[in-house]
Amino acid sequence: MEKGLRENRKTEEIRAQFRETHLQVSDFIYPLFIEEGNNIKKEIASMPGIFRYSLDQINDELNEVVALGIKSVILFGIPLHKDAEGSESWNENGIIQQAIHYIKKNYPTLQVIADVCFCEYTNHGHCGVLCNHDVDNELTLKNLRKQVLAQAKAGVDMVAPSGMMDFAVLEIRDELNKNGFQHIPIMGYSVKYASAYYGPFRDAADSTPSFGDRRTYQMDSANRNEAIKEAQADVDEGSAILMVKPALSYLDIIRDLKNNFDLPIAAYNVSGEYAMIKAAGKNGWIDEQRVMMETLLSIKRAGADIIITYFAKEAAKILKASPTPPKEGLC
Ligand code: PBG
Ligand code: ZN
């Protein structure tokens, strides 16, 4: 008999030796929603286990994050006041600037990444300045400079522009360099699709567009060649990390980027992907923990070096305990 491949699967020890992909806690970035105000800890209905916090309620969450060995968080702000341009996003006392300052002061070892966009700050929910019912690229770039400078002054470790404006990375890199922030890297949301999987996030961040959709700036789900062009543009403009978003319906794109570029690749395991697993798990239709770990593993296997995920804490707990897989029945 020829030797088959089942030999490599005989015991957990052998399987471990043949395992090609390994998840680590340091792969994860954990998203946090920070709401302006006091005494707020509100669970997001479609994202069980994920909360909006005011800064005075955030310590327990951050203590847990640090204790679990999670190295990095990405912040989304929900301001009290919204306006047409989203000017709270560059207010030096705005909610995200306060949050950056607070977290860096009290949890100095935690890497703080700021999402850079306007949809949570504008009264119309679009990702920039409107002109003739569409987001104006030039005007939005001007405001992006202001937002990123405010975040840099507050002490942010990394910035992540998510609005899919052309030349955003170029302008942000220039603004940071001009002001002595050469050391702050940019993680571009290089390849971000106009996706229905963002639904729960828009409830979480109060950022649903009041009219229309984001198809004039986010990518068409059908496009693969264009992903390479978007990623190349971010490389040329000075992005330190490339991102694909969402993750699960775009695993091919993650692999394309991994094969074509030598920068770290991040993938955003988005709110809808989280909500689906949670919902099926709650109903007892799937083994939630195993599906979660298989999902995260698939994103890494596809080529992601970094995974932004609402599952970060739960997955970290499992990786920490590293339980041996349950024994299957005989024959
Ligand atoms: C906004 C932004 C979105 C997400 C991150 N930043 C949503 C959107 O474009 O509407 C989605 C994250 C998620 O769904 O988990 N620029
Ligand atoms: Zn946005």
mmCIF file with all atom_site columns, C-alpha atoms in Angstrom, residues 76-179:
data_model
loop_
_atom_site.group_PDB
_atom_site.id
_atom_site.type_symbol
_atom_site.label_atom_id
_atom_site.label_alt_id
_atom_site.label_comp_id
_atom_site.label_asym_id
_atom_site.label_entity_id
_atom_site.label_seq_id
_atom_site.pdbx_PDB_ins_code
_atom_site.Cartn_x
_atom_site.Cartn_y
_atom_site.Cartn_z
_atom_site.occupancy
_atom_site.B_iso_or_equiv
_atom_site.pdbx_formal_charge
_atom_site.auth_seq_id
_atom_site.auth_comp_id
_atom_site.auth_asym_id
_atom_site.auth_atom_id
_atom_site.pdbx_PDB_model_num
ATOM 1   C CA . PHE A 1 76  ? -14.497 54.610 16.679 1.00 0.00 ? 76  PHE A CA 1
ATOM 2   C CA . GLY A 1 77  ? -16.047 57.742 18.149 1.00 0.00 ? 77  GLY A CA 1
ATOM 3   C CA . ILE A 1 78  ? -19.688 58.680 18.589 1.00 0.00 ? 78  ILE A CA 1
ATOM 4   C CA . PRO A 1 79  ? -19.892 62.431 19.218 1.00 0.00 ? 79  PRO A CA 1
ATOM 5   C CA . LEU A 1 80  ? -22.755 64.324 20.853 1.00 0.00 ? 80  LEU A CA 1
ATOM 6   C CA . HIS A 1 81  ? -22.864 66.904 18.110 1.00 0.00 ? 81  HIS A CA 1
ATOM 7   C CA . LYS A 1 82  ? -22.868 66.205 14.403 1.00 0.00 ? 82  LYS A CA 1
ATOM 8   C CA . ASP A 1 83  ? -22.721 68.738 11.575 1.00 0.00 ? 83  ASP A CA 1
ATOM 9   C CA . ALA A 1 84  ? -22.433 68.835 7.792  1.00 0.00 ? 84  ALA A CA 1
ATOM 10  C CA . GLU A 1 85  ? -18.636 68.451 7.731  1.00 0.00 ? 85  GLU A CA 1
ATOM 11  C CA . GLY A 1 86  ? -18.102 66.394 10.883 1.00 0.00 ? 86  GLY A CA 1
ATOM 12  C CA . SER A 1 87  ? -16.061 69.088 12.586 1.00 0.00 ? 87  SER A CA 1
ATOM 13  C CA . GLU A 1 88  ? -16.129 67.329 15.975 1.00 0.00 ? 88  GLU A CA 1
ATOM 14  C CA . SER A 1 89  ? -13.671 64.864 14.468 1.00 0.00 ? 89  SER A CA 1
ATOM 15  C CA . TRP A 1 90  ? -10.911 67.475 14.544 1.00 0.00 ? 90  TRP A CA 1
ATOM 16  C CA . ASN A 1 91  ? -11.904 69.232 17.769 1.00 0.00 ? 91  ASN A CA 1
ATOM 17  C CA . GLU A 1 92  ? -8.912  68.880 20.085 1.00 0.00 ? 92  GLU A CA 1
ATOM 18  C CA . ASN A 1 93  ? -11.357 68.030 22.872 1.00 0.00 ? 93  ASN A CA 1
ATOM 19  C CA . GLY A 1 94  ? -13.472 65.788 20.660 1.00 0.00 ? 94  GLY A CA 1
ATOM 20  C CA . ILE A 1 95  ? -14.400 62.342 21.938 1.00 0.00 ? 95  ILE A CA 1
ATOM 21  C CA . ILE A 1 96  ? -11.715 60.437 20.046 1.00 0.00 ? 96  ILE A CA 1
ATOM 22  C CA . GLN A 1 97  ? -8.974  62.862 21.005 1.00 0.00 ? 97  GLN A CA 1
ATOM 23  C CA . GLN A 1 98  ? -10.047 62.474 24.649 1.00 0.00 ? 98  GLN A CA 1
ATOM 24  C CA . ALA A 1 99  ? -10.124 58.694 24.283 1.00 0.00 ? 99  ALA A CA 1
ATOM 25  C CA . ILE A 1 100 ? -6.654  58.509 22.724 1.00 0.00 ? 100 ILE A CA 1
ATOM 26  C CA . HIS A 1 101 ? -5.254  60.689 25.468 1.00 0.00 ? 101 HIS A CA 1
ATOM 27  C CA . TYR A 1 102 ? -6.970  58.714 28.224 1.00 0.00 ? 102 TYR A CA 1
ATOM 28  C CA . ILE A 1 103 ? -5.975  55.278 26.959 1.00 0.00 ? 103 ILE A CA 1
ATOM 29  C CA . LYS A 1 104 ? -2.349  56.192 26.242 1.00 0.00 ? 104 LYS A CA 1
ATOM 30  C CA . LYS A 1 105 ? -2.055  57.748 29.696 1.00 0.00 ? 105 LYS A CA 1
ATOM 31  C CA . ASN A 1 106 ? -3.598  54.839 31.591 1.00 0.00 ? 106 ASN A CA 1
ATOM 32  C CA . TYR A 1 107 ? -2.677  51.880 29.369 1.00 0.00 ? 107 TYR A CA 1
ATOM 33  C CA . PRO A 1 108 ? 0.614   52.977 27.820 1.00 0.00 ? 108 PRO A CA 1
ATOM 34  C CA . THR A 1 109 ? 1.476   49.526 26.473 1.00 0.00 ? 109 THR A CA 1
ATOM 35  C CA . LEU A 1 110 ? -1.701  49.248 24.434 1.00 0.00 ? 110 LEU A CA 1
ATOM 36  C CA . GLN A 1 111 ? -1.340  50.266 20.791 1.00 0.00 ? 111 GLN A CA 1
ATOM 37  C CA . VAL A 1 112 ? -4.056  52.791 19.974 1.00 0.00 ? 112 VAL A CA 1
ATOM 38  C CA . ILE A 1 113 ? -5.184  53.001 16.352 1.00 0.00 ? 113 ILE A CA 1
ATOM 39  C CA . ALA A 1 114 ? -7.716  55.631 15.308 1.00 0.00 ? 114 ALA A CA 1
ATOM 40  C CA . ASP A 1 115 ? -10.207 55.122 12.533 1.00 0.00 ? 115 ASP A CA 1
ATOM 41  C CA . VAL A 1 116 ? -10.081 58.211 10.317 1.00 0.00 ? 116 VAL A CA 1
ATOM 42  C CA . CYS A 1 117 ? -13.417 59.020 8.722  1.00 0.00 ? 117 CYS A CA 1
ATOM 43  C CA . PHE A 1 118 ? -16.391 61.355 8.982  1.00 0.00 ? 118 PHE A CA 1
ATOM 44  C CA . CYS A 1 119 ? -19.502 59.182 8.814  1.00 0.00 ? 119 CYS A CA 1
ATOM 45  C CA . GLU A 1 120 ? -19.881 59.040 12.600 1.00 0.00 ? 120 GLU A CA 1
ATOM 46  C CA . TYR A 1 121 ? -19.506 62.827 12.778 1.00 0.00 ? 121 TYR A CA 1
ATOM 47  C CA . THR A 1 122 ? -21.633 64.109 9.920  1.00 0.00 ? 122 THR A CA 1
ATOM 48  C CA . ASN A 1 123 ? -25.363 64.765 10.242 1.00 0.00 ? 123 ASN A CA 1
ATOM 49  C CA . HIS A 1 124 ? -25.913 63.063 6.861  1.00 0.00 ? 124 HIS A CA 1
ATOM 50  C CA . GLY A 1 125 ? -23.805 59.974 7.671  1.00 0.00 ? 125 GLY A CA 1
ATOM 51  C CA . HIS A 1 126 ? -21.602 60.125 4.583  1.00 0.00 ? 126 HIS A CA 1
ATOM 52  C CA . CYS A 1 127 ? -17.821 59.778 4.796  1.00 0.00 ? 127 CYS A CA 1
ATOM 53  C CA . GLY A 1 128 ? -16.952 63.370 3.850  1.00 0.00 ? 128 GLY A CA 1
ATOM 54  C CA . VAL A 1 129 ? -18.099 66.761 2.646  1.00 0.00 ? 129 VAL A CA 1
ATOM 55  C CA . LEU A 1 130 ? -21.147 66.699 0.373  1.00 0.00 ? 130 LEU A CA 1
ATOM 56  C CA . CYS A 1 131 ? -21.365 68.571 -2.887 1.00 0.00 ? 131 CYS A CA 1
ATOM 57  C CA . ASN A 1 132 ? -24.220 67.903 -5.322 1.00 0.00 ? 132 ASN A CA 1
ATOM 58  C CA . HIS A 1 133 ? -25.358 64.880 -3.308 1.00 0.00 ? 133 HIS A CA 1
ATOM 59  C CA . ASP A 1 134 ? -21.992 63.172 -3.508 1.00 0.00 ? 134 ASP A CA 1
ATOM 60  C CA . VAL A 1 135 ? -18.873 63.215 -1.353 1.00 0.00 ? 135 VAL A CA 1
ATOM 61  C CA . ASP A 1 136 ? -16.375 65.738 -2.706 1.00 0.00 ? 136 ASP A CA 1
ATOM 62  C CA . ASN A 1 137 ? -12.879 64.274 -2.745 1.00 0.00 ? 137 ASN A CA 1
ATOM 63  C CA . GLU A 1 138 ? -10.874 67.548 -2.568 1.00 0.00 ? 138 GLU A CA 1
ATOM 64  C CA . LEU A 1 139 ? -12.870 69.090 0.248  1.00 0.00 ? 139 LEU A CA 1
ATOM 65  C CA . THR A 1 140 ? -12.830 65.862 2.221  1.00 0.00 ? 140 THR A CA 1
ATOM 66  C CA . LEU A 1 141 ? -9.033  65.562 1.905  1.00 0.00 ? 141 LEU A CA 1
ATOM 67  C CA . LYS A 1 142 ? -8.675  69.002 3.486  1.00 0.00 ? 142 LYS A CA 1
ATOM 68  C CA . ASN A 1 143 ? -10.699 67.876 6.493  1.00 0.00 ? 143 ASN A CA 1
ATOM 69  C CA . LEU A 1 144 ? -8.883  64.547 6.680  1.00 0.00 ? 144 LEU A CA 1
ATOM 70  C CA . ARG A 1 145 ? -5.681  66.495 7.288  1.00 0.00 ? 145 ARG A CA 1
ATOM 71  C CA . LYS A 1 146 ? -7.305  68.281 10.207 1.00 0.00 ? 146 LYS A CA 1
ATOM 72  C CA . GLN A 1 147 ? -8.720  65.105 11.737 1.00 0.00 ? 147 GLN A CA 1
ATOM 73  C CA . VAL A 1 148 ? -5.485  63.199 11.545 1.00 0.00 ? 148 VAL A CA 1
ATOM 74  C CA . LEU A 1 149 ? -3.478  66.072 12.985 1.00 0.00 ? 149 LEU A CA 1
ATOM 75  C CA . ALA A 1 150 ? -5.827  66.275 15.979 1.00 0.00 ? 150 ALA A CA 1
ATOM 76  C CA . GLN A 1 151 ? -5.428  62.534 16.560 1.00 0.00 ? 151 GLN A CA 1
ATOM 77  C CA . ALA A 1 152 ? -1.656  62.765 16.253 1.00 0.00 ? 152 ALA A CA 1
ATOM 78  C CA . LYS A 1 153 ? -1.509  65.603 18.769 1.00 0.00 ? 153 LYS A CA 1
ATOM 79  C CA . ALA A 1 154 ? -3.609  63.519 21.162 1.00 0.00 ? 154 ALA A CA 1
ATOM 80  C CA . GLY A 1 155 ? -0.952  60.798 21.008 1.00 0.00 ? 155 GLY A CA 1
ATOM 81  C CA . VAL A 1 156 ? -2.332  58.184 18.627 1.00 0.00 ? 156 VAL A CA 1
ATOM 82  C CA . ASP A 1 157 ? 0.011   55.323 17.642 1.00 0.00 ? 157 ASP A CA 1
ATOM 83  C CA . MET A 1 158 ? -1.394  54.618 14.178 1.00 0.00 ? 158 MET A CA 1
ATOM 84  C CA . VAL A 1 159 ? -4.107  56.031 11.923 1.00 0.00 ? 159 VAL A CA 1
ATOM 85  C CA . ALA A 1 160 ? -6.449  54.111 9.650  1.00 0.00 ? 160 ALA A CA 1
ATOM 86  C CA . PRO A 1 161 ? -8.307  56.121 7.008  1.00 0.00 ? 161 PRO A CA 1
ATOM 87  C CA . SER A 1 162 ? -11.487 54.201 6.123  1.00 0.00 ? 162 SER A CA 1
ATOM 88  C CA . GLY A 1 163 ? -13.336 56.581 3.820  1.00 0.00 ? 163 GLY A CA 1
ATOM 89  C CA . MET A 1 164 ? -11.977 55.367 0.452  1.00 0.00 ? 164 MET A CA 1
ATOM 90  C CA . MET A 1 165 ? -11.173 58.889 -0.734 1.00 0.00 ? 165 MET A CA 1
ATOM 91  C CA . ASP A 1 166 ? -8.612  59.000 -3.526 1.00 0.00 ? 166 ASP A CA 1
ATOM 92  C CA . PHE A 1 167 ? -5.158  60.177 -2.337 1.00 0.00 ? 167 PHE A CA 1
ATOM 93  C CA . ALA A 1 168 ? -6.137  60.038 1.348  1.00 0.00 ? 168 ALA A CA 1
ATOM 94  C CA . VAL A 1 169 ? -2.961  58.204 2.343  1.00 0.00 ? 169 VAL A CA 1
ATOM 95  C CA . LEU A 1 170 ? -0.810  60.654 0.371  1.00 0.00 ? 170 LEU A CA 1
ATOM 96  C CA . GLU A 1 171 ? -2.354  63.701 2.032  1.00 0.00 ? 171 GLU A CA 1
ATOM 97  C CA . ILE A 1 172 ? -2.331  62.195 5.507  1.00 0.00 ? 172 ILE A CA 1
ATOM 98  C CA . ARG A 1 173 ? 1.309   61.111 5.178  1.00 0.00 ? 173 ARG A CA 1
ATOM 99  C CA . ASP A 1 174 ? 2.206   64.642 4.099  1.00 0.00 ? 174 ASP A CA 1
ATOM 100 C CA . GLU A 1 175 ? 0.292   66.268 6.945  1.00 0.00 ? 175 GLU A CA 1
ATOM 101 C CA . LEU A 1 176 ? 1.854   63.974 9.544  1.00 0.00 ? 176 LEU A CA 1
ATOM 102 C CA . ASN A 1 177 ? 5.377   64.480 8.201  1.00 0.00 ? 177 ASN A CA 1
ATOM 103 C CA . LYS A 1 178 ? 5.008   68.250 8.016  1.00 0.00 ? 178 LYS A CA 1
ATOM 104 C CA . ASN A 1 179 ? 4.058   68.377 11.673 1.00 0.00 ? 179 ASN A CA 1
#
